[in-house]
Coordinates of C-alpha atoms in Angstrom, one line a residue:
M29 CA -184.5 55.6 -86.6
W30 CA -185.3 53.4 -83.5
K31 CA -184.0 54.1 -80.1
G32 CA -185.0 50.8 -78.6
R33 CA -187.8 49.5 -76.3
H34 CA -188.7 51.2 -73.0
T35 CA -191.5 50.6 -70.4
L36 CA -192.3 54.2 -69.7
R37 CA -194.7 55.5 -66.8
H38 CA -196.9 58.2 -68.3
R39 CA -198.8 60.3 -66.1
T40 CA -201.1 63.2 -66.8
S41 CA -202.4 65.0 -63.9
S42 CA -203.2 68.5 -63.0
S43 CA -205.9 69.6 -60.7
K44 CA -205.0 73.2 -61.5
Q45 CA -206.4 72.3 -65.3
G46 CA -208.6 69.6 -64.5
R47 CA -207.2 66.9 -66.4
K48 CA -207.9 63.4 -65.9
V49 CA -205.1 61.5 -63.8
M50 CA -203.5 58.7 -65.6
D51 CA -200.9 56.2 -64.5
M52 CA -200.1 53.3 -66.9
E53 CA -197.0 51.2 -68.0
K54 CA -196.6 49.6 -71.4
P55 CA -193.8 49.0 -74.0
W56 CA -193.3 51.9 -76.2
R57 CA -190.9 52.4 -79.2
R58 CA -189.0 55.6 -79.5
C59 CA -187.3 57.1 -82.6
L60 CA -186.2 60.4 -83.9
L61 CA -187.9 61.8 -87.2
T62 CA -187.3 64.9 -89.1
I63 CA -190.6 67.2 -89.8
N64 CA -190.5 70.1 -91.5
G65 CA -186.7 70.4 -90.9
R66 CA -187.0 70.0 -87.2
T67 CA -185.8 66.9 -85.3
R68 CA -188.7 65.5 -83.1
K69 CA -188.6 62.7 -80.7
L70 CA -191.7 60.3 -81.1
A71 CA -193.0 57.3 -79.1
Y72 CA -195.4 54.7 -80.2
S73 CA -196.3 51.8 -78.3
D74 CA -195.3 48.4 -79.5
T75 CA -198.9 47.0 -79.7
A76 CA -199.8 50.0 -81.9
I77 CA -197.1 49.2 -84.2
K78 CA -197.9 45.7 -84.4
K79 CA -201.5 45.8 -84.4
L80 CA -202.2 49.0 -86.3
F81 CA -199.3 50.6 -88.0
L82 CA -197.8 47.4 -90.0
P83 CA -201.0 45.7 -90.7
L84 CA -202.4 49.0 -92.3
L85 CA -199.0 49.1 -94.7
T86 CA -199.3 45.6 -95.3
R87 CA -203.0 46.0 -96.5
L88 CA -202.2 49.2 -98.6
S89 CA -199.1 47.4 -100.3
D90 CA -201.5 44.4 -101.1
L91 CA -204.1 46.9 -102.5
Y92 CA -201.7 48.8 -104.6
R93 CA -200.6 45.2 -106.2
Q94 CA -204.0 44.2 -106.7
K95 CA -205.1 47.7 -108.5
G96 CA -201.7 47.8 -110.4
H97 CA -201.6 51.4 -110.2
R98 CA -201.1 54.4 -107.5
I99 CA -203.5 54.4 -104.9
L100 CA -204.7 57.4 -102.8
V101 CA -205.2 57.0 -98.9
Y102 CA -207.1 59.2 -96.6
L103 CA -205.9 60.0 -93.0
A104 CA -208.7 62.1 -91.3
A105 CA -208.8 63.2 -87.9
P106 CA -209.6 66.2 -85.6
A107 CA -207.1 68.4 -84.7
A108 CA -204.5 67.7 -81.8
T109 CA -204.7 63.9 -82.6
G110 CA -201.2 63.8 -83.9
K111 CA -202.3 63.0 -87.6
T112 CA -199.5 65.1 -89.2
T113 CA -196.8 63.2 -87.0
L114 CA -198.3 60.1 -87.6
S115 CA -198.5 60.3 -91.5
Y116 CA -194.9 61.0 -91.4
F117 CA -194.2 57.9 -89.4
L118 CA -196.0 55.9 -91.4
E119 CA -193.9 57.3 -94.5
R120 CA -190.8 56.6 -93.0
L121 CA -191.9 52.9 -91.6
S122 CA -192.7 52.0 -95.1
L123 CA -189.3 52.7 -96.3
Q124 CA -187.7 51.4 -93.3
M125 CA -189.1 47.9 -93.4
S126 CA -187.8 45.5 -96.0
N127 CA -190.2 42.7 -96.1
G128 CA -192.6 43.6 -99.0
L129 CA -194.0 46.8 -98.1
V130 CA -194.7 49.4 -100.9
P131 CA -193.3 52.9 -100.3
V132 CA -195.7 55.7 -99.1
Q133 CA -195.7 59.4 -99.6
R134 CA -197.6 61.7 -97.3
L135 CA -199.1 64.8 -98.2
G136 CA -201.1 67.7 -96.2
L137 CA -203.6 70.1 -97.0
E138 CA -201.8 73.2 -95.9
G139 CA -201.1 74.3 -99.4
F140 CA -205.0 74.6 -100.2
S141 CA -205.6 77.2 -97.1
R142 CA -207.7 80.1 -98.1
P143 CA -206.3 83.8 -97.3
A144 CA -207.3 84.8 -93.9
E145 CA -208.3 88.4 -95.6
E146 CA -210.9 86.1 -98.1
L147 CA -212.3 84.3 -95.1
K148 CA -213.1 87.9 -93.3
R149 CA -215.2 88.7 -96.2
E150 CA -217.5 85.9 -96.0
R151 CA -220.1 84.6 -93.7
D152 CA -221.6 81.1 -93.1
A153 CA -225.6 80.4 -93.0
E154 CA -225.7 81.8 -89.4
G155 CA -224.1 85.1 -90.6
K156 CA -221.0 84.4 -88.6
L157 CA -217.3 85.0 -90.2
L158 CA -215.8 81.8 -91.6
S159 CA -213.6 80.4 -88.9
P160 CA -209.8 79.7 -90.4
Y161 CA -210.1 76.4 -88.5
G162 CA -213.6 75.4 -90.1
P163 CA -214.2 73.2 -93.3
C164 CA -214.7 76.4 -95.2
A165 CA -211.0 77.5 -94.6
F166 CA -209.7 75.3 -97.5
D167 CA -210.2 75.8 -101.4
T168 CA -211.9 72.6 -102.0
D169 CA -212.7 73.3 -105.6
A170 CA -208.6 73.4 -106.1
L171 CA -208.2 70.5 -104.0
Y172 CA -210.8 68.6 -106.1
V173 CA -209.0 69.3 -109.4
K174 CA -205.5 68.5 -107.9
I175 CA -206.9 65.0 -106.4
A176 CA -209.0 64.1 -109.6
R177 CA -205.7 64.4 -111.7
L178 CA -203.7 62.5 -109.1
A179 CA -206.6 59.7 -109.2
A180 CA -206.3 59.6 -112.9
G181 CA -202.5 58.8 -112.9
E182 CA -201.3 62.2 -113.9
N183 CA -197.8 63.5 -112.6
V184 CA -199.0 66.1 -110.3
R185 CA -197.3 68.5 -108.0
F186 CA -198.8 69.7 -104.6
P187 CA -198.5 73.1 -103.3
V188 CA -197.2 73.8 -99.8
Y189 CA -197.6 76.7 -97.2
D190 CA -194.3 78.6 -96.3
P191 CA -194.4 79.7 -92.8
S192 CA -191.5 82.1 -93.3
R193 CA -193.2 84.1 -96.1
R194 CA -196.6 83.3 -94.8
E195 CA -197.9 82.4 -98.3
I196 CA -198.6 79.3 -100.5
V197 CA -196.0 78.0 -102.7
P198 CA -197.7 76.3 -105.3
D199 CA -197.1 73.0 -107.3
I200 CA -193.7 72.4 -105.6
T201 CA -193.7 68.9 -104.1
P202 CA -193.6 66.2 -106.8
I203 CA -195.7 63.0 -106.0
R204 CA -193.4 60.0 -107.1
K205 CA -194.4 57.1 -104.5
P206 CA -197.0 54.3 -105.5
I207 CA -199.0 54.9 -102.2
V208 CA -200.3 58.6 -101.4
L209 CA -201.2 59.1 -97.9
L210 CA -203.2 62.7 -97.5
E211 CA -204.0 63.7 -94.2
G212 CA -206.3 66.3 -92.9
C213 CA -209.2 67.2 -90.5
W214 CA -211.9 67.6 -93.1
L215 CA -211.2 64.7 -95.9
L216 CA -214.2 62.6 -94.6
Y217 CA -216.5 65.5 -93.8
D218 CA -219.9 65.1 -95.5
R219 CA -220.6 68.9 -96.7
D220 CA -219.0 72.1 -97.9
G221 CA -217.5 70.4 -101.0
W222 CA -215.5 68.1 -98.9
E223 CA -218.1 65.1 -99.9
K224 CA -217.2 65.2 -103.4
L225 CA -213.7 64.3 -102.6
R226 CA -214.7 60.8 -100.9
P227 CA -214.9 58.8 -104.4
F228 CA -211.3 59.3 -105.3
A229 CA -210.2 57.5 -102.0
D230 CA -209.0 53.8 -102.4
Y231 CA -208.8 53.6 -98.6
T232 CA -209.7 55.6 -95.6
V233 CA -208.5 55.7 -92.1
G234 CA -210.5 57.8 -89.4
I235 CA -209.3 58.4 -85.9
T236 CA -211.7 59.4 -83.3
T237 CA -211.3 60.5 -79.6
H238 CA -212.9 61.7 -76.5
P239 CA -213.3 65.8 -77.1
E240 CA -212.0 66.3 -73.3
S241 CA -208.7 64.7 -73.9
L242 CA -208.3 66.9 -76.8
A243 CA -209.1 70.1 -74.9
A244 CA -206.6 69.1 -72.2
R245 CA -204.0 69.2 -74.9
I246 CA -204.9 72.1 -77.0
K247 CA -204.9 74.2 -74.0
R248 CA -201.5 72.9 -73.0
H249 CA -200.2 74.0 -76.3
L250 CA -201.8 77.5 -76.2
L251 CA -200.4 78.0 -72.6
G252 CA -197.0 77.0 -73.8
K253 CA -197.1 79.9 -76.6
G254 CA -197.6 82.3 -73.9
L255 CA -201.4 82.6 -73.7
S256 CA -203.0 83.3 -70.0
E257 CA -205.4 80.4 -68.7
N258 CA -208.3 82.6 -69.6
E259 CA -207.1 83.3 -73.2
A260 CA -206.2 79.7 -73.7
R261 CA -209.7 78.9 -72.6
R262 CA -211.5 81.2 -74.8
R263 CA -209.5 80.3 -77.8
Y264 CA -210.4 76.5 -77.5
E265 CA -214.4 77.3 -76.8
E266 CA -214.4 79.7 -79.7
D267 CA -212.1 78.4 -82.3
Y268 CA -210.9 74.9 -81.8
R269 CA -213.9 73.2 -80.0
P270 CA -216.6 73.8 -82.7
A271 CA -214.3 72.4 -85.5
I272 CA -213.4 69.4 -83.5
M273 CA -217.0 68.7 -83.0
Q274 CA -217.7 69.1 -86.3
V275 CA -215.2 66.6 -87.5
L276 CA -216.2 64.0 -84.9
T277 CA -220.2 64.4 -85.8
G278 CA -220.0 65.3 -89.3
S279 CA -217.7 62.9 -91.2
I280 CA -218.7 59.6 -92.8
P281 CA -217.4 56.5 -91.5
A282 CA -213.7 55.4 -92.7
D283 CA -212.8 52.0 -93.7
E284 CA -210.9 51.6 -90.6
T285 CA -211.2 53.7 -87.7
W286 CA -208.6 54.2 -84.6
I287 CA -208.8 55.7 -81.3
F288 CA -206.3 58.5 -80.1
S289 CA -205.9 57.9 -76.4
E290 CA -205.0 60.4 -73.9
D291 CA -201.4 59.4 -73.6
G292 CA -201.0 59.9 -77.2
D293 CA -201.1 56.3 -78.3
Y294 CA -203.6 54.6 -80.8
L295 CA -206.1 51.7 -80.4
P296 CA -208.0 49.9 -82.8
A297 CA -211.8 50.6 -82.8
Q298 CA -214.8 48.8 -84.5
S299 CA -214.6 49.5 -88.2
R300 CA -216.7 48.5 -91.4
L301 CA -213.6 46.9 -92.6
A302 CA -213.5 44.5 -89.6
Q303 CA -217.3 43.7 -89.7
Q304 CA -217.0 42.6 -93.2
R305 CA -213.8 40.6 -92.4
R306 CA -215.5 38.8 -89.4
A307 CA -218.3 37.7 -91.8
Q308 CA -216.0 36.2 -94.1
E309 CA -214.3 33.7 -92.1
S310 CA -211.8 32.7 -94.9
Q311 CA -210.2 36.1 -95.0
T312 CA -207.2 37.2 -92.8
D313 CA -208.2 39.1 -89.7
F314 CA -206.0 41.9 -90.0
Q315 CA -207.3 43.7 -86.8
S316 CA -205.6 41.0 -84.7
V317 CA -201.8 40.7 -84.4
R318 CA -200.2 38.6 -86.9
R319 CA -198.8 35.1 -86.3
Q320 CA -195.2 35.5 -84.5
D321 CA -193.7 33.8 -87.4
D322 CA -195.0 36.5 -90.0
P323 CA -192.1 37.8 -92.2
M324 CA -193.2 41.4 -91.5
L325 CA -193.1 41.0 -87.6
R326 CA -189.7 39.0 -88.0
A327 CA -188.5 41.9 -89.7
Y328 CA -189.5 44.4 -87.3
E329 CA -188.2 42.4 -84.3
D330 CA -184.8 42.0 -86.0
Q331 CA -184.7 45.7 -86.5
M332 CA -185.4 46.4 -82.8
A333 CA -183.0 43.9 -81.6
S334 CA -180.4 45.7 -84.0
G335 CA -181.2 49.1 -82.5
G336 CA -183.3 49.8 -85.4
R337 CA -180.5 50.3 -88.0
S338 CA -181.9 49.2 -91.2
S339 CA -180.2 46.7 -93.6
T340 CA -181.9 47.9 -96.7
P341 CA -179.5 50.3 -99.0
F342 CA -182.9 52.0 -100.1
A343 CA -183.9 53.0 -96.6
V344 CA -180.5 54.1 -95.4
G345 CA -180.0 55.9 -98.9
Y346 CA -183.4 57.7 -98.7
Q347 CA -182.4 58.8 -95.0
Q348 CA -179.3 60.3 -95.8
G349 CA -180.6 62.1 -98.8
I350 CA -183.3 63.6 -96.9
E351 CA -180.5 64.9 -94.5
T352 CA -178.5 66.1 -97.3
A353 CA -181.1 68.0 -99.2
R354 CA -182.2 69.5 -96.0
K355 CA -178.8 71.0 -95.6
N356 CA -178.4 72.1 -99.0
I357 CA -181.7 74.0 -98.8
L358 CA -180.9 75.7 -95.6
R359 CA -177.3 76.5 -97.0
H360 CA -178.9 78.2 -100.2
L361 CA -181.7 80.3 -98.3
F362 CA -178.8 81.7 -96.0
A363 CA -176.3 82.2 -98.8
S364 CA -179.0 83.8 -101.0
G365 CA -179.8 86.3 -98.5
S366 CA -183.3 85.2 -98.6
M367 CA -183.3 84.3 -94.8
N368 CA -181.1 85.2 -92.2
R369 CA -179.8 83.2 -89.1
D370 CA -182.6 84.4 -87.0
S371 CA -185.2 83.7 -89.4
L372 CA -184.1 80.3 -90.2
M373 CA -184.0 79.2 -86.5
K374 CA -187.6 80.6 -86.3
T375 CA -189.1 78.9 -89.1
F376 CA -187.4 75.6 -88.7
Q377 CA -187.3 75.7 -85.1
L378 CA -183.7 75.1 -84.8
S379 CA -181.2 76.2 -82.0
E380 CA -178.1 78.2 -82.9
E381 CA -176.2 75.1 -82.3
E382 CA -177.9 73.1 -84.8
L383 CA -178.2 75.8 -87.1
Q384 CA -174.2 76.4 -87.1
H385 CA -173.8 72.3 -87.7
L386 CA -176.0 72.5 -90.6
L387 CA -174.4 75.7 -92.4
Q388 CA -170.7 74.1 -91.9

């Protein structure tokens, strides 16, 4: 998983797009992670992992043991803050570490998206067509039923969105882990049906940021998809910006809040949980770095020193199982004629060489 520790110089500068110039050095951890069939290179700072990620997973593990049953956690953040990638990383980290962390399973909300044709037939209170990026773009009634059953301890399956067919595949993902991490933009939104989902969460994490930093990221993304400068600016102003501002200004406070920084990292922010803990001196201050002799940090440092190779059979077996399942699925899609080579490469974002290796 881990590719070692590096001090990277990160720069973001472009007078053409008006981005803020940044130049800073700090230790980063790099790793490879398979997301939706595509291997991605990730980088998080050593500080974020030690101050935020591991303490969060420790708290959730303690909460699970305290309650004695599956717990549901919300990770809510605006678009372009890396929440989906972060949720996959936290899931992987919970399986990789061997010192008492309870396994986490992440889930997304794509399977509850409403069809575009349906949105075009409805209008909001101002008479405007519903935005596919807004809070009404999801079937909150169906989501409510699913989450209620999940919170009640039932064995449920989550739907997913199949980009190759551009349709939702219902009830395909089984939920098997003790801690469920549900990520999405609107999970803490206080209206349009989302407010009724809040009572089901055992713990919530919110991510906030400066909208200006997201504007630069989104515009770069749109330019990379072939849009012109003017088209990218228009798309951001009409589609993305209103939704981002709704999330940032219309969401209720989370139990724990992080700040998404311009370099793609995360920082701690003031939270209700931190305030409560400071008022109770007898309790552990989880917002600070744990003592250096803490078993969790010792295990983390041991993994870094060994190049990230996990010594736990479960973590190794899980990783190998995921890779085997991925190969089997791609081979089945190709052999059955459901998808040809071009479709597989486009859907799973694979190169021809990668696909050839997987089909061997």
